[in-house]
Coordinates of C-alpha atoms in Angstrom, one line a residue:
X15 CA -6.4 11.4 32.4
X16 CA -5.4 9.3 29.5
X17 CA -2.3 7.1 29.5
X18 CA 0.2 6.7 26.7
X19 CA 1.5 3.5 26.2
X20 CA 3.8 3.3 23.4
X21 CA 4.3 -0.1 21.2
X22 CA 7.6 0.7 20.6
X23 CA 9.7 3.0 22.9
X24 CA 11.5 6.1 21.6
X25 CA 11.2 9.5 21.3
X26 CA 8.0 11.4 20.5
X27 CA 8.8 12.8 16.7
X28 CA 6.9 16.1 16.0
X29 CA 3.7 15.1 13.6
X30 CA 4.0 15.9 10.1
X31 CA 1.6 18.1 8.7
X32 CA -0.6 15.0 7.2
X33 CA -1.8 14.3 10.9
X34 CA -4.9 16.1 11.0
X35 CA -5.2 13.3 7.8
X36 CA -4.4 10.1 9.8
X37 CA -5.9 11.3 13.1
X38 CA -9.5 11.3 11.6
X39 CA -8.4 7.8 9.9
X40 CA -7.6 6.7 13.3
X41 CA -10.3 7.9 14.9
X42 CA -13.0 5.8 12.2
X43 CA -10.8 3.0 13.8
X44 CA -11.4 3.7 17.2
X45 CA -14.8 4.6 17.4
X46 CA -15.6 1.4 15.3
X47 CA -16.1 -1.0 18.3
X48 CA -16.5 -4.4 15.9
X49 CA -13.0 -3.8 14.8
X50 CA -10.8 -2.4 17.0
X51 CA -12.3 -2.3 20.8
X52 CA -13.4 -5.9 20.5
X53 CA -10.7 -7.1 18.8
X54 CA -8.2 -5.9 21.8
X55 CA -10.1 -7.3 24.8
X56 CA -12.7 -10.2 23.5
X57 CA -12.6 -12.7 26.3
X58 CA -11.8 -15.6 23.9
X59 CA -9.5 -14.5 20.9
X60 CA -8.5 -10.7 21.8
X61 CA -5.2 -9.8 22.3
X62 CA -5.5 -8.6 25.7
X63 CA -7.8 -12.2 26.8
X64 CA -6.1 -12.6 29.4
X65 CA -6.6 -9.1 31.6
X66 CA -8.7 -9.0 34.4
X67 CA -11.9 -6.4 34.1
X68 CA -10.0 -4.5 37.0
X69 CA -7.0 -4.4 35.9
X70 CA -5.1 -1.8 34.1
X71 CA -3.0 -2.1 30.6
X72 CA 0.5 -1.7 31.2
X73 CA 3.6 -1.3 29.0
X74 CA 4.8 -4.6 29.9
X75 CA 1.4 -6.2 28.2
X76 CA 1.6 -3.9 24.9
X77 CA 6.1 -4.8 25.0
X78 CA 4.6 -8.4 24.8
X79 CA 2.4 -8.2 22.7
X80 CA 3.7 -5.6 20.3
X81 CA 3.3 -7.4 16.8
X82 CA -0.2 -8.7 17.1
X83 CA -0.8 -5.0 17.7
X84 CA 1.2 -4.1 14.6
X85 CA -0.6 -6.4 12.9
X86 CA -4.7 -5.0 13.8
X87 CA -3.4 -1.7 13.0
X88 CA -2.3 -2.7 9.6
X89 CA -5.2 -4.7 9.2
X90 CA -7.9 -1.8 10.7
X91 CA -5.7 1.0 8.4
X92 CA -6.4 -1.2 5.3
X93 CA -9.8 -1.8 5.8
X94 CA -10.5 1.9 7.3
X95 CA -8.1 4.3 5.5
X96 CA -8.1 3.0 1.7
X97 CA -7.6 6.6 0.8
X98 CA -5.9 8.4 2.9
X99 CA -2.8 5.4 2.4
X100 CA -0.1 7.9 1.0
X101 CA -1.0 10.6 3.9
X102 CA -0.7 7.5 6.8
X103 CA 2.5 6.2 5.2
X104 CA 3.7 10.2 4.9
X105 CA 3.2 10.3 9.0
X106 CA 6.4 9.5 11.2
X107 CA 4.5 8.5 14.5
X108 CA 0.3 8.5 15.6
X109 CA -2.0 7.8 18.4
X110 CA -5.3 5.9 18.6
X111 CA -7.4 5.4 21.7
X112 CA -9.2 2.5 23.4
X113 CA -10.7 2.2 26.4
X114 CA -10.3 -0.4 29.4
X115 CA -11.8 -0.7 32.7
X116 CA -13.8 3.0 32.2
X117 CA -10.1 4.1 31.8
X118 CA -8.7 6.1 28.6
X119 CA -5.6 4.7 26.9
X120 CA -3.8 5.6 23.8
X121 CA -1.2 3.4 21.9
X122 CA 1.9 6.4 20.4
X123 CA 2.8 3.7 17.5
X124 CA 5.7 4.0 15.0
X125 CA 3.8 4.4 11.6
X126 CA 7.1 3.1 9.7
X127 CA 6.5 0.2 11.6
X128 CA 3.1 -0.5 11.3
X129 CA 3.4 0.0 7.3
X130 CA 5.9 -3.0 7.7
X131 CA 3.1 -5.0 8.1
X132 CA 1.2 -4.4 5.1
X133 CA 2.3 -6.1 2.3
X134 CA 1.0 -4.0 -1.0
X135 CA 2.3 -4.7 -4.6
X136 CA 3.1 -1.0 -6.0
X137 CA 4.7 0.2 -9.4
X138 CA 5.5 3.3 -10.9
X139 CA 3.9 5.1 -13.7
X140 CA 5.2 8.0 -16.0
X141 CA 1.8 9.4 -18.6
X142 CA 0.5 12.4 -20.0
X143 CA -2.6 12.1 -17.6
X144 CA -2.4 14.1 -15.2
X145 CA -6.5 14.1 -13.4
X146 CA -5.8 10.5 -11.5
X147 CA -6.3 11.2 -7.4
X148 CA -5.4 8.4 -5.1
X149 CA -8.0 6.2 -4.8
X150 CA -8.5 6.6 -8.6
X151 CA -8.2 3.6 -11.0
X152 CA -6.5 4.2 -14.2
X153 CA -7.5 0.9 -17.1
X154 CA -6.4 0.1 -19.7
X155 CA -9.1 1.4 -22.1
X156 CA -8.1 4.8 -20.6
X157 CA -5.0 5.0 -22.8
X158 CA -5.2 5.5 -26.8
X159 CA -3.6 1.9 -28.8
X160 CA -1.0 2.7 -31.0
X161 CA 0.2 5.8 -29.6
X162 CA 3.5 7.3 -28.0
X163 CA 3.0 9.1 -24.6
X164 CA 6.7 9.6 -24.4
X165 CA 9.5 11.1 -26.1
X166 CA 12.6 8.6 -27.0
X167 CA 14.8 11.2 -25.0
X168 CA 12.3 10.3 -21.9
X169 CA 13.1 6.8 -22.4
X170 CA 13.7 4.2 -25.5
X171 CA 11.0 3.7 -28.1
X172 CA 12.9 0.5 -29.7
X173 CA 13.7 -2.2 -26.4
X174 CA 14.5 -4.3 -29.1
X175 CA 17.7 -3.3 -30.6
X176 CA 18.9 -2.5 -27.0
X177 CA 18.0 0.2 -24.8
X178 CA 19.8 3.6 -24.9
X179 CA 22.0 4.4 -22.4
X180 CA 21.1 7.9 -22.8
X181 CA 17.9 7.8 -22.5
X182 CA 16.2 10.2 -19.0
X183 CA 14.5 7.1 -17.7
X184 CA 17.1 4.4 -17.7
X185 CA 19.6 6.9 -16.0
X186 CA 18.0 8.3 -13.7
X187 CA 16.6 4.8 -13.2
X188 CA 20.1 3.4 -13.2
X189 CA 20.4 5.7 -9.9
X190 CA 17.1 4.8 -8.1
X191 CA 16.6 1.3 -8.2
X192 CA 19.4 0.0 -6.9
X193 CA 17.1 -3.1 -5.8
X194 CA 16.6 -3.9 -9.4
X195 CA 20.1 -3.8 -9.8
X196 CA 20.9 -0.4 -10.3
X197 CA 23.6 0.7 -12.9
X198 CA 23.8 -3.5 -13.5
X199 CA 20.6 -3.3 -15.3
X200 CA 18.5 -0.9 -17.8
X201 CA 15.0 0.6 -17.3
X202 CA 12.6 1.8 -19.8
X203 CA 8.2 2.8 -19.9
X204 CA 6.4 0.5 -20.5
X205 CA 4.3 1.1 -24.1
X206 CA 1.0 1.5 -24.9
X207 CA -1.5 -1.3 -26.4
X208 CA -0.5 -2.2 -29.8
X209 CA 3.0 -0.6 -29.3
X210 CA 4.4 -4.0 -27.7
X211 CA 2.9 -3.4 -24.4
X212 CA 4.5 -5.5 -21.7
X213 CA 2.4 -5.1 -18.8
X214 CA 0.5 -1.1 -18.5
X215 CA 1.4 2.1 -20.4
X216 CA 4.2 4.3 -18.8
X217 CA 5.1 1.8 -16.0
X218 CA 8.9 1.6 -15.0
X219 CA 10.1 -1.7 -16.2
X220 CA 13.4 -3.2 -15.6
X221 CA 15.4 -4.7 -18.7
X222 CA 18.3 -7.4 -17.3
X223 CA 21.4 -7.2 -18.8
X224 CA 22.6 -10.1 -20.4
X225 CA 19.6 -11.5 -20.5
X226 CA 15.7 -11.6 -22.2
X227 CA 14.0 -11.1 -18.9
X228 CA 12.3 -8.0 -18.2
X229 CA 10.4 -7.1 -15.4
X230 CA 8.3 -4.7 -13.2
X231 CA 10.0 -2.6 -11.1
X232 CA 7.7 -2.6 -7.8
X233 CA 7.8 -2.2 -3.8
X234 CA 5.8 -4.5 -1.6
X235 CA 6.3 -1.9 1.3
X236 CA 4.0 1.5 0.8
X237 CA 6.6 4.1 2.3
X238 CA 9.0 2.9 0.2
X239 CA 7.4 3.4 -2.7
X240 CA 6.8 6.2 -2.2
X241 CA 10.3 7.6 -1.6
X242 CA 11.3 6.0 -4.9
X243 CA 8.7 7.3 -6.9
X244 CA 9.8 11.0 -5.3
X245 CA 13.4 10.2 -5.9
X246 CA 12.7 9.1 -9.7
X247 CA 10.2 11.9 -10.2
X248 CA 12.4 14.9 -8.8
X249 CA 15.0 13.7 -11.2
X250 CA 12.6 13.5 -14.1
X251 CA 11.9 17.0 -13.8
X252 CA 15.2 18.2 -14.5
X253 CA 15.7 15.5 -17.5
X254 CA 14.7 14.9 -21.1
X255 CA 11.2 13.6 -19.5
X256 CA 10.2 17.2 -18.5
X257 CA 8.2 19.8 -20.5
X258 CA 5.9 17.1 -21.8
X259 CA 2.9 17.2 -20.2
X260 CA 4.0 14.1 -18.2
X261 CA 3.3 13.4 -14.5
X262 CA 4.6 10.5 -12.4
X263 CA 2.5 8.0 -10.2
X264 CA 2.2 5.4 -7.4
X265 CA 0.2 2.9 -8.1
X266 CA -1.1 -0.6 -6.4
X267 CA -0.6 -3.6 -9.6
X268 CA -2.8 -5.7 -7.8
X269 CA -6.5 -5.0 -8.7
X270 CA -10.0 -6.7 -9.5
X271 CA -13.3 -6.0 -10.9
X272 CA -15.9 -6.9 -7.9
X273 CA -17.7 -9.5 -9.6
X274 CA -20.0 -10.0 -6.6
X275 CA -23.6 -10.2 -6.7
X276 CA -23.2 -6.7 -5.1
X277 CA -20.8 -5.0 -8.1
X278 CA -19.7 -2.6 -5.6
X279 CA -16.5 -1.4 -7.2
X280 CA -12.6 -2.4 -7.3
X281 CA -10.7 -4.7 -4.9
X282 CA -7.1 -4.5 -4.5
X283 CA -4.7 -7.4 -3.1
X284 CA -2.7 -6.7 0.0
X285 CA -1.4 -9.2 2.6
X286 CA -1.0 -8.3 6.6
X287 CA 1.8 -9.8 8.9
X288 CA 3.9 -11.3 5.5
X289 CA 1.7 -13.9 4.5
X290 CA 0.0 -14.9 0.7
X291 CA -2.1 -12.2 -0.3
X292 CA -5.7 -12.9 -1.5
X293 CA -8.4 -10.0 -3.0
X294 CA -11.1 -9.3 -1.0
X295 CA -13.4 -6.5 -1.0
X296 CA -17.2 -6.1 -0.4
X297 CA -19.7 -3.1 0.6
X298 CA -19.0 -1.1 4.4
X299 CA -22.8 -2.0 4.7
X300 CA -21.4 -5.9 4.9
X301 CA -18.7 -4.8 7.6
X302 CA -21.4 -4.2 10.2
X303 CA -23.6 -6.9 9.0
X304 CA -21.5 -10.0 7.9
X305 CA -17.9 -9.7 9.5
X306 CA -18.8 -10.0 13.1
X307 CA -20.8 -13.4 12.6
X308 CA -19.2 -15.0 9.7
X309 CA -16.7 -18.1 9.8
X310 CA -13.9 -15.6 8.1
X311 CA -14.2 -13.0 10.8
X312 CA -13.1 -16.3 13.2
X313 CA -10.2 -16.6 11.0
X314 CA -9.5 -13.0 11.2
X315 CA -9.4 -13.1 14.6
X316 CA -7.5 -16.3 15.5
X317 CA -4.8 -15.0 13.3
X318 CA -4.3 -11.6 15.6
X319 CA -5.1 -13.4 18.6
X320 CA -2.6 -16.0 18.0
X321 CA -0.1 -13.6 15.9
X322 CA -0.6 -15.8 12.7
X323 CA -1.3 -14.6 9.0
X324 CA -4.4 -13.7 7.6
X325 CA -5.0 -11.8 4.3
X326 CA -7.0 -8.5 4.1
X327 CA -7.7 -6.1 1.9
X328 CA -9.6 -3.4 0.4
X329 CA -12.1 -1.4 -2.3
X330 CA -12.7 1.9 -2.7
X331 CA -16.5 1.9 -1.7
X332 CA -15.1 0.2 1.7
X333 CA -14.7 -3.6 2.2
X334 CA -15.3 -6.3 4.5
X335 CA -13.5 -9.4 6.1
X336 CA -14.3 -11.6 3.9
X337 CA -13.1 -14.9 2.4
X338 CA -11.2 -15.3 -1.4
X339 CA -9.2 -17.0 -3.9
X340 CA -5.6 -16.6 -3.2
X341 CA -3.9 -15.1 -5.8
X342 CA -0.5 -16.2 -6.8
X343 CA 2.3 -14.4 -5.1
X344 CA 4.2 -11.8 -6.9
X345 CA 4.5 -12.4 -10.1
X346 CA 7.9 -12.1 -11.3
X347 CA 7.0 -12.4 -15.1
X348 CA 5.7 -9.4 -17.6
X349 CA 2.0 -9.4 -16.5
X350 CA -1.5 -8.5 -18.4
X351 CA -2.7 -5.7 -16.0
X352 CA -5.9 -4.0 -17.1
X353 CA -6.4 -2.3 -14.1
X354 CA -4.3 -0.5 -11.7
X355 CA -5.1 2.1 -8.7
X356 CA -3.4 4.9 -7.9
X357 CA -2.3 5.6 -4.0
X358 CA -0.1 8.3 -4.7
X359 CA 0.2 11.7 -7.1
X360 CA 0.2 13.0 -9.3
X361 CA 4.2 14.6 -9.3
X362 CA 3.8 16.6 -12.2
X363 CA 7.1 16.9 -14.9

C-alpha cells in the first residue's frame, strides 16, 4: 500500500478539474529517475542522504526537510511541465510518487506553495491576436509598425499630454493593481513599433503620478498572475475594450533566442528558491546525456541538497541543467523586448 506523506499538513482539497493535466506532468517527473528518484536519495547530495536502505520515510524527515523539497519540485515542474504551467498553477493540491526501500510513497504537496518557489517574470498583454496558445511566442515582427490595435476609449493613444482618466484600461487598472499603486497611479497599453513603443505592443504599463517614470506592470509569482490578468480581463469585457476583436494574455517578459550550436528553440529566464535568475535552455536529448555528468548538474544538486539557490529554467523543445550568463534582475526601467512567450490565454474581449 502506498503511504502519503504530506510536505505541509492540512486538509486534502478536492482536485480541480486541471488534474488529469498536472498528474501526467507529475508523472514525467517521477518516472524520470535522473531527476527526481536520484535526486531524493543519492548517497552523497540527496535530500534524503542520510536514510538507511532499511529504513522507512517518515513525516518527521519530509517536516524537516520541507523546502529543499519545494524547491526539486519547482525545479523538476520547470524543466518537465513548460506547457502545462498555467494548468499546474490552476491546481490547489497534487501528488507524485517515489519509491524507497521496495516501498511506494507519495508526497500530497500544496501547489500554491510550490509555485512560491519559482520565480518567473510575467506581464500582461491586451491585442487583436487572438491564435497565441501557451507555450507560443508572440515577437515583435508579429505586430504591424505604425498601427493602432486599440481604441482610445480602451486606453489613451496620447501618454504624452497626460493619460485619461476615463479611459477602460487605466480604471479598471486603477482597481487591479493595487501593487503598482492602484488608484495612486495611471495605466495605459503599451504601443506598437513606430507609435512610441515603450517595451511590447498591448502590454499593461504603469504611468507614476507625479513623475516621468513608467513601467511594466509584472508578477514574479505564476498564480498570481494569473488571477490579475482574470481580474483585469473579466472587467475588460464589460468596458470600452470590448467588441474589438481584442483578447487578453499572460505572458513570461523574460525570453531568448537559443543561440547554441544546437538552435533548438526559445529559452525563458526563471529563478528557483528566490535567487538571480539566469536563461538556460538546451535539447531534452542533452537532459539524459549531459546533466547527470556535467559540473552544473553538481551545482544543481549541492544547491537542493544543501537548500541553497540555483537558477533553472526552460525552452519549449525541453531543456537541460545547464550553465549561463546571469541576467540582470528585474529590470525596473521601460525595456526593448522582442520576444515574449505566452503561459496563459487567450481571454477573449
Amino acid at each position: 500500500m502506498k503511504r502519503l506523506l504530506f510536505i505541509i499538513f492540512c486538509l486534502i482539497l478536492p482536485f480541480s478539474a486541471n488534474s488529469a493535466v498536472i498528474e501526467d506532468c507529475l508523472k514525467s517527473i517521477s518516472e524520470d529517475n535522473s531527476i527526481w528518484q536520484e535526486r531524493l536519495f543519492d548517497k552523497t547530495n540527496g535530500i534524503f542522504n542520510t536514510i538507511k536502505d532499511d529504513e522507512d520515510v517518515t513525516d518527521n524527515m519530509v517536516e524537516a526537510n520541507k523546502n529543499k523539497i519545494y524547491t526539486l519540485l519547482a525545479a523538476d515542474v520547470l524543466l518537465k511541465c513548460n506547457k502545462q504551467l498555467s494548468f499546474v498553477a490552476k491546481t490547489p493540491r497534487a501528488q507524485i510518487d517515489f519509491t524507497h526501500n521496495n516501498k511506494e510513497y507519495a508526497f500530497d504537496f500544496d501547489v500554491g506553495k510550490m509555485l512560491e518557489f519559482i520565480d518567473m517574470r510575467t506581464g500582461i498583454i491586451v491585442t487583436n491576436k487572438r491564435n497565441y496558445s501557451p507555450g507560443d511566442v508572440m515577437q515583435l515582427s508579429d505586430f504591424p509598425q505604425n498601427t493602432k490595435l486599440f481604441s482610445d476609449e480602451c486606453s489613451d493613444h496620447t501618454i504624452w499630454e497626460n493619460l485619461d482618466d476615463d479611459a477602460a484600461v487605466n480604471k479598471i487598472g486603477q482597481s487591479v493593481f493595487n501593487e503598482f499603486g492602484g488608484s495612486k497611479n495611471e495605466f495605459f497599453l503599451d504601443f506598437a513599433e513606430g507609435d512610441n513603443r515603450r517595451a511590447f505592443p498591448g502590454l499593461v504599463l504603469m504611468d507614476k503620478t507625479y513623475s516621468t517614470k513608467e513601467t511594466i506592470v509584472s508578477y514574479h509569482n505564476i498564480r498570481t498572475g494569473m488571477e490579475k490578468m482574470e481580474q483585469f480581463a473579466s472587467a475588460l469585457k464589460s468596458s470600452e475594450c470590448a467588441n474589438q476583436g481584442l483578447t487578453v494574455y499572460l505572458v513570461a517578459l523574460d525570453v531568448k533566442k537559443d543561440t547554441s550550436s544546437e538552435k533548438r528553440g526559445w529559452m525563458i529566464g526563471a529563478g528557483v528558491g528566490g535567487g538571480a535568475m539566469a536563461y538556460l535552455g538546451t535539447s531534452s536529448a542533452l537532459l539524459a546525456t549531459t546533466s547527470l555528468g556535467a559540473t552544473s548538474s553538481v551545482v544543481f544538486w549541492s544547491g537542493v541538497a544543501a537548500n541553497m539557490v540555483h537558477p533553472v529554467g526552460w525552452i519549449v523543445a525541453g531543456v537541460a541543467v545547464a550553465t549561463a550568463t546571469a541576467i540582470a534582475l528585474y529590470p525596473s526601467k521601460i525595456e526593448n523586448l522582442q520576444q515574449v512567450m505566452v503561459i496563459d490565454g487567450p481571454f477573449n474581449l
